[in-house]
């Protein structure tokens, strides 16, 4: 059931929709409220809302009562924006926003061009280098690329109004059957000659991500898809030296997806593993993240929220900002839909305490009804 935006606003009693006419206004409002939850001041909130609107380009002005202009795979309802909160044991969560700058383009090739332009505009504004991205442009943004994406970017919204930037590219841009070879070539071009060899087995490489901008240790991240994975096998996915113990990963995945039995499988949307490489001299990754698409393993977001709260508490993180973040995004009750919490992830990076990230849908267009 797809609800029209006005109707969705009424059904869900969402006051944030009143007086909001465009996608840009809608997402800027969500982002301003999320900034408050993440402890960012009003000036940063205003700056970042403008950055988001700017990065969406002409799409920001698209009326919300029109259907989404494309079928972006960034989110289930094709909103080209998704938020995430990265929790830590010792302070407020970091707020990030993922977006598709080229979402309004007619073709995937134009989409990629618009994405590149947006990233270059950011690099001029905040003065960071794009060397890594430039080396991959010809390979991963070819003429007539294949889908499902060309370029996404994510902004980590730090205090002070200058975000850290990440770019997501598609290893299958030259065809799904060549994704492995393309990825290997991409990693070689940016100096990670042996990174590909150590990756765990999977059935696809949905993203290659690059840190650009003011990172202490910029990462290159490879995402691997694991369709139909047995729940027990999740413990073996990390390739990081001194990485997370298998039991920690298994428990996280079981708690997030409700796959408690020893013989359970992830039979819904696949879990993804993400392998972060920082030092080209190092063949093995320095980071590992397990992404669980919780939305496909719950009846409604009330259940997803309970699981997230339990996991955060167990890992010594304050779940309160998550509860407040949901109210910052939507006026609907969690149990009245499913998909607001899209993924729960457990991230390990060498030298840092583990973090849990909750990915939160904007639901600008559709609220998926609870599963029966
Ligand atoms: N919507 C896509 C998916 O579900 C891509 C995506 C968006 C994603 N946010 C994500 C993937 C967070 C992993 C983690 O796969």
Coordinates of C-alpha atoms and ligand atoms in Angstrom, one line a residue:
X1 CA 0.0 0.0 0.0
X2 CA 1.5 3.3 -1.0
X3 CA 0.2 6.3 0.7
X4 CA 0.2 9.7 -0.9
X5 CA 2.3 12.1 1.2
X6 CA -0.6 14.3 2.3
X7 CA -2.5 11.2 3.3
X8 CA 0.5 9.7 5.0
X9 CA 0.8 12.9 6.9
X10 CA -2.8 12.7 8.1
X11 CA -2.8 9.0 8.8
X12 CA 0.3 9.2 10.8
X13 CA -0.6 12.5 12.4
X14 CA 2.8 13.8 11.4
X15 CA 2.9 17.5 12.2
X16 CA 6.3 17.9 10.5
X17 CA 4.5 17.5 7.1
X18 CA 2.2 20.4 7.5
X19 CA 3.4 23.4 5.6
X20 CA 6.2 21.4 4.0
X21 CA 5.9 21.4 0.2
X22 CA 9.2 20.0 -1.1
X23 CA 11.6 17.2 -0.6
X24 CA 14.3 19.7 0.3
X25 CA 12.1 21.3 3.0
X26 CA 11.1 17.9 4.4
X27 CA 14.6 16.5 4.7
X28 CA 16.1 19.8 5.9
X29 CA 13.5 19.8 8.7
X30 CA 14.4 16.2 9.7
X31 CA 18.1 17.0 9.6
X32 CA 17.7 20.1 11.8
X33 CA 15.8 18.1 14.4
X34 CA 18.3 15.3 14.2
X35 CA 21.2 17.7 14.7
X36 CA 19.6 18.7 18.0
X37 CA 19.4 15.1 19.0
X38 CA 23.1 14.6 18.2
X39 CA 24.1 17.6 20.3
X40 CA 24.9 19.9 17.4
X41 CA 24.2 23.6 17.9
X42 CA 21.6 25.6 15.9
X43 CA 24.2 27.2 13.7
X44 CA 25.6 23.8 12.6
X45 CA 22.0 22.5 12.2
X46 CA 21.2 25.4 9.8
X47 CA 24.5 25.0 7.9
X48 CA 24.0 21.2 7.4
X49 CA 20.4 21.6 6.4
X50 CA 21.6 24.0 3.7
X51 CA 24.4 21.6 2.7
X52 CA 21.8 18.8 2.3
X53 CA 19.5 20.9 0.2
X54 CA 22.4 22.1 -1.9
X55 CA 23.7 18.6 -2.5
X56 CA 20.2 17.4 -3.6
X57 CA 20.4 20.1 -6.4
X58 CA 17.1 20.8 -8.3
X59 CA 15.6 17.7 -6.7
X60 CA 15.4 19.6 -3.4
X61 CA 12.7 21.7 -5.0
X62 CA 10.6 18.7 -6.1
X63 CA 7.1 18.8 -4.7
X64 CA 6.5 16.1 -2.1
X65 CA 3.1 15.3 -3.4
X66 CA 4.7 14.1 -6.7
X67 CA 6.1 10.6 -6.7
X68 CA 9.9 10.3 -6.3
X69 CA 11.6 11.3 -9.6
X70 CA 13.6 8.1 -9.8
X71 CA 13.7 4.6 -8.3
X72 CA 16.8 5.1 -6.2
X73 CA 17.9 2.0 -4.3
X74 CA 19.3 4.2 -1.5
X75 CA 16.1 3.7 0.4
X76 CA 13.0 1.4 0.1
X77 CA 10.6 4.3 -0.7
X78 CA 13.1 5.9 -3.1
X79 CA 13.8 8.9 -0.9
X80 CA 17.3 9.9 -2.0
X81 CA 18.3 10.6 1.7
X82 CA 19.0 8.3 4.7
X83 CA 20.3 9.3 8.1
X84 CA 22.4 7.3 10.5
X85 CA 23.5 7.6 14.1
X86 CA 26.8 6.0 15.1
X87 CA 26.8 5.3 18.8
X88 CA 29.8 5.1 21.1
X89 CA 30.1 4.2 24.7
X90 CA 31.6 7.5 25.8
X91 CA 29.5 10.3 24.3
X92 CA 26.7 11.4 22.1
X93 CA 26.3 9.6 18.7
X94 CA 27.7 11.0 15.5
X95 CA 25.1 12.0 12.9
X96 CA 25.5 11.2 9.3
X97 CA 23.4 11.7 6.2
X98 CA 23.6 9.6 3.0
X99 CA 22.3 11.1 -0.2
X100 CA 22.2 10.6 -3.9
X101 CA 23.1 14.0 -5.5
X102 CA 22.2 12.8 -9.0
X103 CA 18.8 11.3 -8.1
X104 CA 16.9 13.6 -10.4
X105 CA 18.9 12.8 -13.5
X106 CA 17.4 11.0 -16.5
X107 CA 20.1 8.4 -16.9
X108 CA 22.5 6.6 -14.6
X109 CA 25.4 8.2 -16.5
X110 CA 24.0 11.7 -15.9
X111 CA 23.3 10.7 -12.3
X112 CA 27.0 9.8 -11.8
X113 CA 28.1 13.1 -13.5
X114 CA 25.8 15.1 -11.2
X115 CA 27.2 13.1 -8.2
X116 CA 30.8 13.9 -9.2
X117 CA 30.0 17.6 -9.6
X118 CA 28.4 17.7 -6.2
X119 CA 31.5 16.1 -4.6
X120 CA 33.8 18.5 -6.5
X121 CA 31.8 21.4 -5.3
X122 CA 32.2 20.1 -1.7
X123 CA 35.9 19.6 -2.2
X124 CA 36.3 23.3 -3.3
X125 CA 34.1 24.5 -0.5
X126 CA 35.9 22.6 2.3
X127 CA 39.3 22.3 0.6
X128 CA 39.9 18.5 0.4
X129 CA 41.6 16.5 -2.2
X130 CA 39.7 14.0 -4.5
X131 CA 42.8 12.2 -5.8
X132 CA 41.5 8.8 -4.9
X133 CA 38.1 9.4 -6.5
X134 CA 39.8 10.9 -9.6
X135 CA 41.8 7.6 -10.1
X136 CA 38.6 5.6 -10.1
X137 CA 36.4 7.9 -12.2
X138 CA 37.1 6.3 -15.6
X139 CA 36.7 2.7 -14.2
X140 CA 33.6 3.1 -12.0
X141 CA 31.8 5.9 -13.7
X142 CA 32.0 4.6 -17.3
X143 CA 29.7 5.7 -20.2
X144 CA 26.5 3.7 -20.0
X145 CA 27.1 2.3 -16.5
X146 CA 25.0 -0.5 -15.1
X147 CA 23.0 0.0 -11.9
X148 CA 21.8 0.0 -9.3
X149 CA 23.7 3.2 -8.3
X150 CA 26.3 5.5 -9.8
X151 CA 27.5 7.7 -6.9
X152 CA 26.2 8.4 -3.4
X153 CA 27.8 10.5 -0.8
X154 CA 27.6 10.5 2.9
X155 CA 28.4 13.4 5.2
X156 CA 29.5 13.0 8.8
X157 CA 28.2 16.1 10.5
X158 CA 30.9 17.2 12.9
X159 CA 30.5 20.3 15.2
X160 CA 31.8 23.4 13.4
X161 CA 29.9 23.2 10.1
X162 CA 32.6 21.2 8.1
X163 CA 31.5 17.6 7.5
X164 CA 33.7 14.6 6.7
X165 CA 32.8 13.2 3.3
X166 CA 32.5 9.7 2.0
X167 CA 31.7 8.6 -1.6
X168 CA 30.0 5.3 -2.5
X169 CA 30.7 3.8 -6.0
X170 CA 29.4 0.8 -7.7
X171 CA 31.8 -2.1 -8.4
X172 CA 29.2 -3.5 -10.8
X173 CA 29.2 -0.4 -13.0
X174 CA 30.7 -2.5 -15.8
X175 CA 28.3 -5.4 -15.2
X176 CA 27.4 -7.5 -12.3
X177 CA 29.4 -10.5 -13.6
X178 CA 32.5 -8.4 -13.8
X179 CA 32.1 -6.7 -10.4
X180 CA 34.9 -8.8 -8.8
X181 CA 37.4 -8.0 -11.5
X182 CA 36.4 -4.4 -11.5
X183 CA 36.8 -4.1 -7.8
X184 CA 40.2 -5.8 -7.8
X185 CA 41.3 -3.3 -10.5
X186 CA 39.9 -0.4 -8.5
X187 CA 41.7 -1.4 -5.3
X188 CA 45.0 -1.8 -7.3
X189 CA 44.6 1.7 -8.8
X190 CA 44.4 3.3 -5.4
X191 CA 47.4 1.3 -4.1
X192 CA 45.7 -1.5 -2.2
X193 CA 47.2 -4.3 -4.3
X194 CA 46.4 -7.3 -2.2
X195 CA 43.2 -6.1 -0.5
X196 CA 40.9 -8.0 -2.8
X197 CA 42.6 -11.4 -2.2
X198 CA 41.7 -11.4 1.5
X199 CA 38.0 -10.7 1.2
X200 CA 35.5 -13.3 2.5
X201 CA 33.3 -15.1 0.0
X202 CA 30.0 -13.5 -0.9
X203 CA 27.6 -13.1 -3.8
X204 CA 28.3 -9.6 -4.7
X205 CA 30.1 -6.3 -4.0
X206 CA 27.4 -3.7 -3.6
X207 CA 29.7 -0.7 -2.8
X208 CA 33.2 0.6 -2.8
X209 CA 33.4 3.6 -0.4
X210 CA 36.2 6.2 -0.1
X211 CA 36.8 8.6 2.7
X212 CA 37.5 12.1 1.4
X213 CA 38.1 15.2 3.4
X214 CA 39.5 15.7 6.9
X215 CA 39.9 12.2 8.1
X216 CA 42.8 11.2 10.4
X217 CA 43.1 7.8 8.6
X218 CA 41.1 7.8 5.4
X219 CA 39.6 4.4 4.7
X220 CA 38.8 2.5 1.5
X221 CA 35.8 0.3 2.3
X222 CA 34.6 -2.8 0.4
X223 CA 31.1 -4.1 1.0
X224 CA 30.4 -7.8 0.4
X225 CA 26.9 -9.3 0.2
X226 CA 26.1 -12.6 1.8
X227 CA 22.7 -13.8 0.6
X228 CA 21.1 -16.7 2.6
X229 CA 24.0 -16.8 5.0
X230 CA 23.7 -19.4 7.9
X231 CA 23.4 -17.4 11.1
X232 CA 26.4 -19.3 12.6
X233 CA 28.7 -18.2 9.6
X234 CA 28.4 -14.5 10.5
X235 CA 31.1 -15.0 13.1
X236 CA 33.6 -15.8 10.4
X237 CA 33.3 -12.8 8.1
X238 CA 35.9 -10.5 9.6
X239 CA 39.3 -10.5 8.1
X240 CA 40.7 -7.9 10.5
X241 CA 43.7 -8.9 12.7
X242 CA 42.5 -8.9 16.3
X243 CA 39.0 -8.3 15.0
X244 CA 35.7 -9.0 16.7
X245 CA 35.3 -12.5 18.2
X246 CA 33.0 -14.7 16.3
X247 CA 30.6 -14.9 19.3
X248 CA 30.2 -11.1 19.5
X249 CA 29.2 -11.0 15.8
X250 CA 26.9 -14.0 16.1
X251 CA 25.2 -12.5 19.1
X252 CA 24.8 -9.1 17.5
X253 CA 23.3 -10.6 14.3
X254 CA 21.0 -12.9 16.2
X255 CA 19.7 -10.1 18.4
X256 CA 19.2 -7.8 15.5
X257 CA 17.6 -10.3 13.1
X258 CA 16.0 -12.6 15.7
X259 CA 17.8 -15.5 14.2
X260 CA 18.4 -17.3 17.5
X261 CA 18.4 -21.0 16.5
X262 CA 21.7 -22.7 15.7
X263 CA 20.4 -23.7 12.2
X264 CA 18.8 -20.3 11.3
X265 CA 19.7 -18.5 8.1
X266 CA 19.4 -14.9 7.0
X267 CA 16.6 -15.7 4.6
X268 CA 15.4 -12.1 4.1
X269 CA 17.4 -9.2 2.8
X270 CA 21.1 -10.2 3.0
X271 CA 23.6 -9.2 5.6
X272 CA 26.5 -7.2 4.3
X273 CA 30.1 -7.2 5.6
X274 CA 32.3 -4.2 5.2
X275 CA 36.1 -4.3 5.2
X276 CA 38.0 -1.1 5.8
X277 CA 41.6 -0.7 4.5
X278 CA 43.7 2.2 5.7
X279 CA 47.3 1.5 5.0
X280 CA 48.2 0.4 1.5
X281 CA 51.2 -1.4 2.9
X282 CA 48.9 -3.6 4.9
X283 CA 47.1 -6.4 3.0
X284 CA 44.6 -7.0 5.8
X285 CA 41.8 -4.6 6.7
X286 CA 42.0 -2.5 9.8
X287 CA 38.2 -2.3 10.2
X288 CA 35.2 -4.6 9.9
X289 CA 31.5 -3.8 10.0
X290 CA 28.5 -6.2 10.0
X291 CA 25.3 -4.7 8.5
X292 CA 22.1 -6.4 9.4
X293 CA 19.0 -5.2 7.4
X294 CA 16.8 -5.4 10.5
X295 CA 13.8 -4.0 8.7
X296 CA 13.3 -7.4 6.9
X297 CA 13.4 -9.4 10.1
X298 CA 10.7 -7.5 12.2
X299 CA 7.0 -7.0 11.9
X300 CA 7.2 -3.3 12.7
X301 CA 9.6 -0.6 13.9
X302 CA 8.5 -1.1 17.5
X303 CA 10.2 -4.4 17.4
X304 CA 13.2 -3.0 15.5
X305 CA 13.5 -0.3 18.2
X306 CA 13.4 -2.8 21.0
X307 CA 16.2 -4.8 19.4
X308 CA 18.3 -1.7 18.8
X309 CA 17.7 -0.5 22.4
X310 CA 18.7 -3.9 23.8
X311 CA 21.8 -4.0 21.7
X312 CA 22.9 -0.5 22.5
X313 CA 22.4 -1.1 26.2
X314 CA 24.3 -4.4 26.1
X315 CA 27.2 -2.6 24.5
X316 CA 27.2 0.2 27.0
X317 CA 25.7 2.9 24.8
X318 CA 22.9 5.2 25.7
X319 CA 19.8 4.3 23.6
X320 CA 17.9 7.5 24.4
X321 CA 19.2 9.5 21.3
X322 CA 17.8 6.7 19.1
X323 CA 14.3 7.1 20.5
X324 CA 14.5 10.8 20.1
X325 CA 15.8 10.5 16.6
X326 CA 12.8 8.5 15.5
X327 CA 10.5 11.3 16.8
X328 CA 12.7 13.8 15.0
X329 CA 12.1 12.0 11.7
X330 CA 8.5 11.1 11.9
X331 CA 5.3 11.7 13.9
X332 CA 4.1 8.1 13.3
X333 CA 4.4 5.5 16.1
X334 CA 7.1 2.9 15.5
X335 CA 4.6 0.1 15.6
X336 CA 2.6 1.7 12.7
X337 CA 5.1 0.9 10.0
X338 CA 8.2 -1.0 9.2
X339 CA 11.5 0.2 7.6
X340 CA 12.2 3.3 9.6
X341 CA 15.2 1.5 11.1
X342 CA 16.7 0.1 7.9
X343 CA 19.9 -1.4 9.2
X344 CA 21.7 -2.0 12.5
X345 CA 25.5 -2.3 12.2
X346 CA 28.3 -3.3 14.5
X347 CA 31.6 -1.6 13.5
X348 CA 35.1 -2.4 14.7
X349 CA 38.1 -0.2 13.8
X350 CA 41.6 -0.8 15.0
X351 CA 42.4 1.2 18.1
X352 CA 38.8 2.3 18.7
X353 CA 36.0 1.0 20.9
X354 CA 33.3 -0.8 18.8
X355 CA 30.4 1.2 17.6
X356 CA 26.8 0.5 16.8
X357 CA 25.1 2.4 13.9
X358 CA 21.4 2.7 13.3
X359 CA 20.4 3.7 9.7
X360 CA 17.2 5.6 9.6
X361 CA 14.9 6.1 6.6
X362 CA 13.5 9.5 5.8
X363 CA 10.1 8.0 4.6
X364 CA 9.4 11.1 2.5
X365 CA 7.2 9.1 0.2
X366 CA 5.9 5.9 1.7
X367 CA 5.5 4.2 5.0
X368 CA 5.5 0.5 4.6
X369 CA 2.7 -1.0 6.7
X370 CA 3.6 -3.5 9.5
X371 CA 3.9 -7.1 8.4
X372 CA 0.8 -9.1 9.2
Ligands
LIG1 N1 19.0 0.7 0.5 C1 20.1 -0.1 0.2 C2 20.1 -1.4 1.0 O1 19.3 -1.7 1.7 C3 21.4 0.6 0.3 C4 21.7 1.1 1.7 C5 21.2 2.3 2.2 C6 22.6 0.5 2.7 N2 21.7 2.4 3.5 C7 22.5 1.4 3.8 C8 23.3 -0.6 2.8 C9 23.2 1.1 5.0 C10 24.0 -0.9 4.0 C11 23.9 -0.1 5.1 O2 21.0 -2.3 0.8

